[in-house]
mmCIF file of C-alpha atoms in Angstrom:
data_model
loop_
_atom_site.group_PDB
_atom_site.id
_atom_site.type_symbol
_atom_site.label_atom_id
_atom_site.label_comp_id
_atom_site.label_asym_id
_atom_site.label_seq_id
_atom_site.Cartn_x
_atom_site.Cartn_y
_atom_site.Cartn_z
ATOM 1 C CA UNK A 44 90.410 128.857 89.979
ATOM 2 C CA UNK A 45 94.160 128.978 89.419
ATOM 3 C CA UNK A 46 94.253 125.397 88.162
ATOM 4 C CA UNK A 47 91.325 126.136 85.877
ATOM 5 C CA UNK A 48 93.071 129.194 84.438
ATOM 6 C CA UNK A 49 96.215 127.173 83.753
ATOM 7 C CA UNK A 50 94.284 124.226 82.310
ATOM 8 C CA UNK A 51 91.977 126.240 80.058
ATOM 9 C CA UNK A 52 94.869 128.271 78.644
ATOM 10 C CA UNK A 53 96.919 125.107 78.066
ATOM 11 C CA UNK A 54 94.065 123.230 76.365
ATOM 12 C CA UNK A 55 93.006 126.118 74.124
ATOM 13 C CA UNK A 56 96.608 126.847 73.128
ATOM 14 C CA UNK A 57 97.262 123.225 72.131
ATOM 15 C CA UNK A 58 93.962 123.025 70.231
ATOM 16 C CA UNK A 59 94.732 126.301 68.477
ATOM 17 C CA UNK A 60 98.167 124.976 67.486
ATOM 18 C CA UNK A 61 96.718 121.970 65.701
ATOM 19 C CA UNK A 62 94.216 124.207 63.908
ATOM 20 C CA UNK A 63 96.273 127.312 63.124
ATOM 21 C CA UNK A 64 99.787 126.051 62.334
ATOM 22 C CA UNK A 65 98.585 124.394 59.090
ATOM 23 C CA UNK A 66 96.705 127.607 58.235
ATOM 24 C CA UNK A 67 99.830 129.706 58.778
ATOM 25 C CA UNK A 68 101.705 127.339 56.450
ATOM 26 C CA UNK A 69 99.040 127.579 53.740
ATOM 27 C CA UNK A 70 99.044 131.370 53.992
ATOM 28 C CA UNK A 71 102.867 131.254 53.719
ATOM 29 C CA UNK A 72 103.228 133.250 56.914
ATOM 30 C CA UNK A 73 106.802 132.075 57.255
ATOM 31 C CA UNK A 74 109.658 133.577 59.230
ATOM 32 C CA UNK A 75 112.301 135.551 57.343
ATOM 33 C CA UNK A 76 115.625 134.777 58.987
ATOM 34 C CA UNK A 77 117.941 137.675 59.825
ATOM 35 C CA UNK A 78 120.874 137.457 57.410
ATOM 36 C CA UNK A 79 123.467 138.566 59.986
ATOM 37 C CA UNK A 80 122.442 135.854 62.443
ATOM 38 C CA UNK A 81 123.985 132.376 62.780
ATOM 39 C CA UNK A 82 124.225 130.836 59.317
ATOM 40 C CA UNK A 83 122.652 127.550 60.424
ATOM 41 C CA UNK A 84 119.461 129.457 61.292
ATOM 42 C CA UNK A 85 118.804 129.797 57.554
ATOM 43 C CA UNK A 86 117.417 126.254 57.657
ATOM 44 C CA UNK A 87 114.527 127.711 59.690
ATOM 45 C CA UNK A 88 113.499 129.968 56.824
ATOM 46 C CA UNK A 89 109.777 129.643 56.196
ATOM 47 C CA UNK A 90 108.861 128.165 59.601
ATOM 48 C CA UNK A 91 105.394 129.553 60.446
ATOM 49 C CA UNK A 92 105.528 132.721 62.520
ATOM 50 C CA UNK A 93 102.890 134.753 64.395
ATOM 51 C CA UNK A 94 102.586 131.719 66.675
ATOM 52 C CA UNK A 95 102.046 134.057 69.586
ATOM 53 C CA UNK A 96 98.420 134.030 68.466
ATOM 54 C CA UNK A 97 98.187 130.495 69.860
ATOM 55 C CA UNK A 98 98.905 131.325 73.501
ATOM 56 C CA UNK A 99 97.148 134.667 73.175
ATOM 57 C CA UNK A 100 93.922 132.794 72.324
ATOM 58 C CA UNK A 101 94.473 130.445 75.253
ATOM 59 C CA UNK A 102 95.118 133.263 77.720
ATOM 60 C CA UNK A 103 92.119 135.294 76.543
ATOM 61 C CA UNK A 104 89.856 132.241 76.897
ATOM 62 C CA UNK A 105 91.149 131.492 80.406
ATOM 63 C CA UNK A 106 90.916 135.070 81.680
ATOM 64 C CA UNK A 107 87.376 135.516 80.379
ATOM 65 C CA UNK A 108 86.136 132.078 81.463
ATOM 66 C CA UNK A 109 87.808 131.857 84.875
ATOM 67 C CA UNK A 110 87.987 135.562 85.731
ATOM 68 C CA UNK A 111 84.371 136.394 84.954
ATOM 69 C CA UNK A 112 83.212 136.255 88.576
ATOM 70 C CA UNK A 113 85.969 138.624 89.698
ATOM 71 C CA UNK A 114 85.026 141.057 86.936
ATOM 72 C CA UNK A 115 81.407 140.879 88.052
ATOM 73 C CA UNK A 116 82.587 141.926 91.536
ATOM 74 C CA UNK A 117 84.391 144.944 90.105
ATOM 75 C CA UNK A 118 87.898 143.456 90.129
ATOM 76 C CA UNK A 119 89.509 144.267 86.792
ATOM 77 C CA UNK A 120 93.251 143.920 87.399
ATOM 78 C CA UNK A 121 93.611 140.741 85.332
ATOM 79 C CA UNK A 122 91.537 142.279 82.531
ATOM 80 C CA UNK A 123 93.705 145.413 82.476
ATOM 81 C CA UNK A 124 96.874 143.318 82.139
ATOM 82 C CA UNK A 125 95.289 141.297 79.350
ATOM 83 C CA UNK A 126 94.260 144.386 77.381
ATOM 84 C CA UNK A 127 97.708 145.935 77.872
ATOM 85 C CA UNK A 128 99.451 142.780 76.644
ATOM 86 C CA UNK A 129 97.064 142.530 73.682
ATOM 87 C CA UNK A 130 97.914 146.100 72.659
ATOM 88 C CA UNK A 131 101.573 145.152 72.478
ATOM 89 C CA UNK A 132 100.653 141.924 70.723
ATOM 90 C CA UNK A 133 98.796 144.006 68.124
ATOM 91 C CA UNK A 134 101.918 146.134 67.562
ATOM 92 C CA UNK A 135 103.895 142.923 67.085
ATOM 93 C CA UNK A 136 101.250 141.539 64.713
ATOM 94 C CA UNK A 137 101.542 144.613 62.503
ATOM 95 C CA UNK A 138 105.334 144.296 62.570
ATOM 96 C CA UNK A 139 105.187 140.597 61.635
ATOM 97 C CA UNK A 140 102.680 141.233 58.854
ATOM 98 C CA UNK A 141 104.853 143.953 57.312
ATOM 99 C CA UNK A 142 107.835 141.571 57.408
ATOM 100 C CA UNK A 143 105.832 138.863 55.668
ATOM 101 C CA UNK A 144 104.593 141.230 52.973
ATOM 102 C CA UNK A 145 108.123 142.507 52.323
ATOM 103 C CA UNK A 146 109.592 138.981 52.654
ATOM 104 C CA UNK A 147 112.410 140.489 54.730
ATOM 105 C CA UNK A 148 113.211 140.617 58.430
ATOM 106 C CA UNK A 149 112.346 144.330 58.416
ATOM 107 C CA UNK A 150 108.964 145.442 59.725
ATOM 108 C CA UNK A 151 108.003 148.666 61.436
ATOM 109 C CA UNK A 152 110.822 151.126 62.014
ATOM 110 C CA UNK A 153 112.303 151.366 65.501
ATOM 111 C CA UNK A 154 110.750 154.823 65.915
ATOM 112 C CA UNK A 155 107.302 153.630 64.845
ATOM 113 C CA UNK A 156 107.390 150.737 67.318
ATOM 114 C CA UNK A 157 108.679 152.946 70.120
ATOM 115 C CA UNK A 158 105.972 155.569 69.636
ATOM 116 C CA UNK A 159 103.219 152.932 69.599
ATOM 117 C CA UNK A 160 104.669 151.277 72.689
ATOM 118 C CA UNK A 161 104.932 154.545 74.606
ATOM 119 C CA UNK A 162 101.334 155.410 73.699
ATOM 120 C CA UNK A 163 100.113 152.023 74.943
ATOM 121 C CA UNK A 164 102.171 152.326 78.135
ATOM 122 C CA UNK A 165 100.928 155.849 78.857
ATOM 123 C CA UNK A 166 97.302 154.759 78.435
ATOM 124 C CA UNK A 167 97.906 151.776 80.743
ATOM 125 C CA UNK A 168 99.526 153.859 83.503
ATOM 126 C CA UNK A 169 96.695 156.405 83.301
ATOM 127 C CA UNK A 170 94.098 153.612 83.504
ATOM 128 C CA UNK A 171 95.711 152.058 86.566
ATOM 129 C CA UNK A 172 95.905 155.429 88.274
ATOM 130 C CA UNK A 173 92.252 156.197 87.525
ATOM 131 C CA UNK A 174 91.044 152.870 88.970
ATOM 132 C CA UNK A 175 93.334 153.062 92.007
ATOM 133 C CA UNK A 176 95.583 150.132 91.126
ATOM 134 C CA UNK A 177 98.722 152.237 91.075
ATOM 135 C CA UNK A 178 100.169 154.941 93.307
ATOM 136 C CA UNK A 179 103.331 156.983 92.639
ATOM 137 C CA UNK A 180 105.157 155.074 95.338
ATOM 138 C CA UNK A 181 108.186 152.978 94.433
ATOM 139 C CA UNK A 182 108.275 149.827 96.553
ATOM 140 C CA UNK A 183 111.835 148.572 97.080
ATOM 141 C CA UNK A 184 112.106 144.814 97.736
ATOM 142 C CA UNK A 185 114.397 143.315 100.394
ATOM 143 C CA UNK A 186 114.518 146.523 102.484
ATOM 144 C CA UNK A 187 110.697 146.850 102.565
ATOM 145 C CA UNK A 188 110.841 150.588 101.911
ATOM 146 C CA UNK A 189 108.413 152.623 99.804
ATOM 147 C CA UNK A 190 109.606 155.883 98.274
ATOM 148 C CA UNK A 191 106.950 158.486 97.385
ATOM 149 C CA UNK A 192 107.566 160.154 94.018
ATOM 150 C CA UNK A 193 105.825 162.988 92.160
ATOM 151 C CA UNK A 194 103.415 161.579 89.582
ATOM 152 C CA UNK A 195 105.253 163.076 86.560
ATOM 153 C CA UNK A 196 108.542 161.496 87.665
ATOM 154 C CA UNK A 197 106.899 158.159 88.425
ATOM 155 C CA UNK A 198 105.151 158.178 85.036
ATOM 156 C CA UNK A 199 108.409 158.942 83.227
ATOM 157 C CA UNK A 200 110.159 156.077 85.019
ATOM 158 C CA UNK A 201 107.238 153.775 84.238
ATOM 159 C CA UNK A 202 107.339 154.596 80.514
ATOM 160 C CA UNK A 203 111.091 154.025 80.421
ATOM 161 C CA UNK A 204 110.797 150.666 82.219
ATOM 162 C CA UNK A 205 107.951 149.426 80.003
ATOM 163 C CA UNK A 206 109.562 150.438 76.712
ATOM 164 C CA UNK A 207 112.928 149.006 77.733
ATOM 165 C CA UNK A 208 111.593 145.747 79.139
ATOM 166 C CA UNK A 209 109.184 145.018 76.288
ATOM 167 C CA UNK A 210 111.978 145.396 73.751
ATOM 168 C CA UNK A 211 114.312 143.344 75.953
ATOM 169 C CA UNK A 212 111.779 140.484 75.938
ATOM 170 C CA UNK A 213 111.562 140.845 72.164
ATOM 171 C CA UNK A 214 115.362 140.451 71.851
ATOM 172 C CA UNK A 215 115.220 137.251 73.923
ATOM 173 C CA UNK A 216 113.179 135.558 71.193
ATOM 174 C CA UNK A 217 116.195 134.376 69.216
ATOM 175 C CA UNK A 218 116.471 130.604 69.609
ATOM 176 C CA UNK A 219 113.819 127.915 69.810
ATOM 177 C CA UNK A 220 111.879 127.969 73.073
ATOM 178 C CA UNK A 221 114.021 130.654 74.714
ATOM 179 C CA UNK A 222 111.565 133.508 75.206
ATOM 180 C CA UNK A 223 108.760 131.195 76.301
ATOM 181 C CA UNK A 224 111.096 129.156 78.501
ATOM 182 C CA UNK A 225 112.371 132.258 80.306
ATOM 183 C CA UNK A 226 108.911 133.820 80.694
ATOM 184 C CA UNK A 227 107.264 130.664 82.088
ATOM 185 C CA UNK A 228 109.028 130.901 85.506
ATOM 186 C CA UNK A 229 108.112 134.600 85.659
ATOM 187 C CA UNK A 230 104.448 133.681 85.137
ATOM 188 C CA UNK A 231 104.645 131.039 87.885
ATOM 189 C CA UNK A 232 106.317 133.573 90.201
ATOM 190 C CA UNK A 233 103.478 136.078 89.823
ATOM 191 C CA UNK A 234 100.911 133.298 90.231
ATOM 192 C CA UNK A 235 102.419 132.345 93.594
ATOM 193 C CA UNK A 236 102.855 135.978 94.595
ATOM 194 C CA UNK A 237 99.206 136.739 93.874
ATOM 195 C CA UNK A 238 98.101 133.859 96.065
ATOM 196 C CA UNK A 239 100.481 134.887 98.869
ATOM 197 C CA UNK A 240 99.346 138.512 98.745
ATOM 198 C CA UNK A 241 95.656 137.715 98.418
ATOM 199 C CA UNK A 242 95.446 139.112 94.870
ATOM 200 C CA UNK A 243 93.751 136.060 93.396
ATOM 201 C CA UNK A 244 92.344 137.825 90.328
ATOM 202 C CA UNK A 245 95.907 138.686 89.296
ATOM 203 C CA UNK A 246 96.938 135.076 89.844
ATOM 204 C CA UNK A 247 94.297 134.115 87.289
ATOM 205 C CA UNK A 248 96.091 136.039 84.556
ATOM 206 C CA UNK A 249 99.530 134.826 85.645
ATOM 207 C CA UNK A 250 98.355 131.200 85.760
ATOM 208 C CA UNK A 251 96.740 131.597 82.335
ATOM 209 C CA UNK A 252 100.041 132.988 81.044
ATOM 210 C CA UNK A 253 101.863 129.965 82.459
ATOM 211 C CA UNK A 254 99.345 127.570 80.898
ATOM 212 C CA UNK A 255 99.473 129.250 77.507
ATOM 213 C CA UNK A 256 103.285 129.193 77.446
ATOM 214 C CA UNK A 257 103.388 125.545 78.527
ATOM 215 C CA UNK A 258 101.128 124.636 75.613
ATOM 216 C CA UNK A 259 103.080 126.765 73.169
ATOM 217 C CA UNK A 260 106.453 125.322 74.182
ATOM 218 C CA UNK A 261 105.231 121.887 73.090
ATOM 219 C CA UNK A 262 105.466 123.257 69.535
ATOM 220 C CA UNK A 263 108.268 125.796 69.995
ATOM 221 C CA UNK A 264 111.150 123.895 71.617
ATOM 222 C CA UNK A 265 113.909 122.821 69.254
ATOM 223 C CA UNK A 266 113.224 121.984 66.491
ATOM 224 C CA UNK A 267 110.427 124.563 66.529
ATOM 225 C CA UNK A 268 107.331 123.902 64.448
ATOM 226 C CA UNK A 269 106.183 127.487 64.931
ATOM 227 C CA UNK A 270 107.739 130.764 66.058
ATOM 228 C CA UNK A 271 105.947 133.265 68.296
ATOM 229 C CA UNK A 272 107.124 136.223 66.201
ATOM 230 C CA UNK A 273 106.935 139.798 67.422
ATOM 231 C CA UNK A 274 103.217 139.112 67.877
ATOM 232 C CA UNK A 275 104.055 136.815 70.770
ATOM 233 C CA UNK A 276 107.219 138.369 72.176
ATOM 234 C CA UNK A 277 105.746 141.875 72.436
ATOM 235 C CA UNK A 278 102.616 140.381 74.028
ATOM 236 C CA UNK A 279 104.817 138.644 76.606
ATOM 237 C CA UNK A 280 106.729 141.862 77.258
ATOM 238 C CA UNK A 281 103.454 143.665 77.876
ATOM 239 C CA UNK A 282 102.229 140.849 80.119
ATOM 240 C CA UNK A 283 105.365 140.856 82.295
ATOM 241 C CA UNK A 284 105.307 144.648 82.642
ATOM 242 C CA UNK A 285 101.565 144.661 83.267
ATOM 243 C CA UNK A 286 101.919 142.157 86.103
ATOM 244 C CA UNK A 287 104.662 144.188 87.750
ATOM 245 C CA UNK A 288 102.692 147.419 87.666
ATOM 246 C CA UNK A 289 99.288 146.012 88.627
ATOM 247 C CA UNK A 290 100.979 144.309 91.583
ATOM 248 C CA UNK A 291 102.256 147.829 92.366
ATOM 249 C CA UNK A 292 105.825 146.505 92.500
ATOM 250 C CA UNK A 293 107.462 147.446 89.196
ATOM 251 C CA UNK A 294 111.002 146.929 90.512
ATOM 252 C CA UNK A 295 110.230 143.210 90.635
ATOM 253 C CA UNK A 296 110.285 143.252 86.844
ATOM 254 C CA UNK A 297 113.961 144.162 86.922
ATOM 255 C CA UNK A 298 114.760 141.191 89.188
ATOM 256 C CA UNK A 299 112.728 138.385 87.629
ATOM 257 C CA UNK A 300 113.406 139.801 84.153
ATOM 258 C CA UNK A 301 117.171 140.156 84.575
ATOM 259 C CA UNK A 302 117.804 137.671 81.741
ATOM 260 C CA UNK A 303 115.874 139.934 79.365
ATOM 261 C CA UNK A 304 117.927 142.904 80.559
ATOM 262 C CA UNK A 305 121.220 141.073 80.022
ATOM 263 C CA UNK A 306 120.085 140.231 76.485
ATOM 264 C CA UNK A 307 119.347 143.896 75.795
ATOM 265 C CA UNK A 308 122.589 145.203 77.296
ATOM 266 C CA UNK A 309 124.622 142.612 75.398
ATOM 267 C CA UNK A 310 123.411 144.226 72.170
ATOM 268 C CA UNK A 311 124.113 147.736 73.432
ATOM 269 C CA UNK A 312 127.606 146.799 74.657
ATOM 270 C CA UNK A 313 128.378 145.002 71.415
ATOM 271 C CA UNK A 314 127.501 148.067 69.344
ATOM 272 C CA UNK A 315 129.377 150.446 71.659
ATOM 273 C CA UNK A 316 132.497 148.265 71.791
ATOM 274 C CA UNK A 317 132.420 147.838 68.007
ATOM 275 C CA UNK A 318 132.382 151.591 67.484
ATOM 276 C CA UNK A 319 135.008 152.397 70.126
ATOM 277 C CA UNK A 320 137.483 149.760 68.921
ATOM 278 C CA UNK A 321 137.053 150.288 65.205
ATOM 279 C CA UNK A 322 135.347 147.013 64.430
ATOM 280 C CA UNK A 323 136.249 144.579 67.228
ATOM 281 C CA UNK A 324 133.560 142.501 68.915
ATOM 282 C CA UNK A 325 132.992 142.012 72.635
ATOM 283 C CA UNK A 326 130.848 138.911 72.047
ATOM 284 C CA UNK A 327 131.026 136.463 69.183
ATOM 285 C CA UNK A 328 127.513 137.584 68.322
ATOM 286 C CA UNK A 329 124.723 139.438 70.094
ATOM 287 C CA UNK A 330 122.211 139.130 71.704
ATOM 288 C CA UNK A 331 124.174 137.011 74.130
ATOM 289 C CA UNK A 332 122.248 133.788 73.440
ATOM 290 C CA UNK A 333 123.874 133.810 69.974
ATOM 291 C CA UNK A 334 127.287 134.166 71.656
ATOM 292 C CA UNK A 335 126.686 130.867 73.425
ATOM 293 C CA UNK A 336 125.384 129.337 70.210
ATOM 294 C CA UNK A 337 128.645 130.296 68.486
ATOM 295 C CA UNK A 338 130.508 128.636 71.377
ATOM 296 C CA UNK A 339 128.715 125.371 70.607
ATOM 297 C CA UNK A 340 125.790 125.371 73.018
ATOM 298 C CA UNK A 341 122.675 123.694 71.646
ATOM 299 C CA UNK A 342 119.446 125.649 71.492
ATOM 300 C CA UNK A 343 117.904 123.353 74.096
ATOM 301 C CA UNK A 344 120.855 123.915 76.460
ATOM 302 C CA UNK A 345 120.578 127.692 76.053
ATOM 303 C CA UNK A 346 116.850 127.565 76.803
ATOM 304 C CA UNK A 347 117.296 125.383 79.887
ATOM 305 C CA UNK A 348 120.212 127.370 81.326
ATOM 306 C CA UNK A 349 118.556 130.758 80.801
ATOM 307 C CA UNK A 350 115.268 129.438 82.215
ATOM 308 C CA UNK A 351 117.154 127.965 85.178
ATOM 309 C CA UNK A 352 118.783 131.318 85.901
ATOM 310 C CA UNK A 353 115.334 132.922 85.806
ATOM 311 C CA UNK A 354 113.992 130.376 88.295
ATOM 312 C CA UNK A 355 116.778 131.325 90.714
ATOM 313 C CA UNK A 356 116.010 135.018 90.193
ATOM 314 C CA UNK A 357 112.311 134.400 90.879
ATOM 315 C CA UNK A 358 113.138 132.614 94.132
ATOM 316 C CA UNK A 359 115.389 135.526 95.091
ATOM 317 C CA UNK A 360 112.635 138.025 94.258
ATOM 318 C CA UNK A 361 110.108 136.086 96.339
ATOM 319 C CA UNK A 362 112.464 136.171 99.292
ATOM 320 C CA UNK A 363 112.776 139.922 98.830
ATOM 321 C CA UNK A 364 109.020 140.601 98.936
ATOM 322 C CA UNK A 365 107.627 137.855 101.151
ATOM 323 C CA UNK A 366 107.297 140.231 104.117
ATOM 324 C CA UNK A 367 105.302 142.899 102.271
ATOM 325 C CA UNK A 368 101.976 141.186 102.903
ATOM 326 C CA UNK A 369 102.695 138.555 105.563
ATOM 327 C CA UNK A 370 99.943 135.988 106.198
#
């Protein structure tokens, strides 16, 4: 089933790319490049965006086609993750559409996006609690300890983690192939973890995510023929968070997603340092992938190095949880 999920998502994503990329061009759904970014990125102006729709179609097809039997048996974990990710993808779609209409790299306000994200996260946490997929117990990898928390505190932590991580994933989408290249190892990690822990229905979603991203990267590595846009990056943020919570191990998100977190903190540190020093910069440019661009790294090198770091983090995370459900 896992191979089927990967294969269906890959095939549908590639087919969708050949069909939809020309449509996005005809509709002039092109990316507006951020003016304060690297100047050479201006050559990417007009590259079709909203490409996240491609792997979203592939993942939906794979989850429905391959996961149908599990749903018929009352196992809905993979469906819950999919719906959660699609909600965030919808928020990103609205943001992308507003940018296209305004022809500027300004969509929804930060407050509007945050409120929509918190609402989606709260609904997701409540759904998981109702169906018994989530308990207010914080599993700590490596030491194999579970800390019981009051539900209100656990929910508050969960909302904070989801909102922070989803926006961190969004910030990682800054050079060709980077966000997809970093998220692909995370998808493989959860696929393997689901098989090791006997949570095969969750492996279906993770494998579909890996297949969809593999197909999308064929069109998104440098020079990109399509960008995922906020439609895709917010979907991926929701997918990563959804996997962590449905596996009932949200702290894993912080380990396998450390690259996203570094990207987010590089922006925060840059702003703070700029204000404290009266205009000096800690990095040449933030997020940190632009710092390495300014140092002369190619976009392909940045993607491969950041993805390689994530692979190491995933191996470390697997070592830290392998004893939770020994087989």
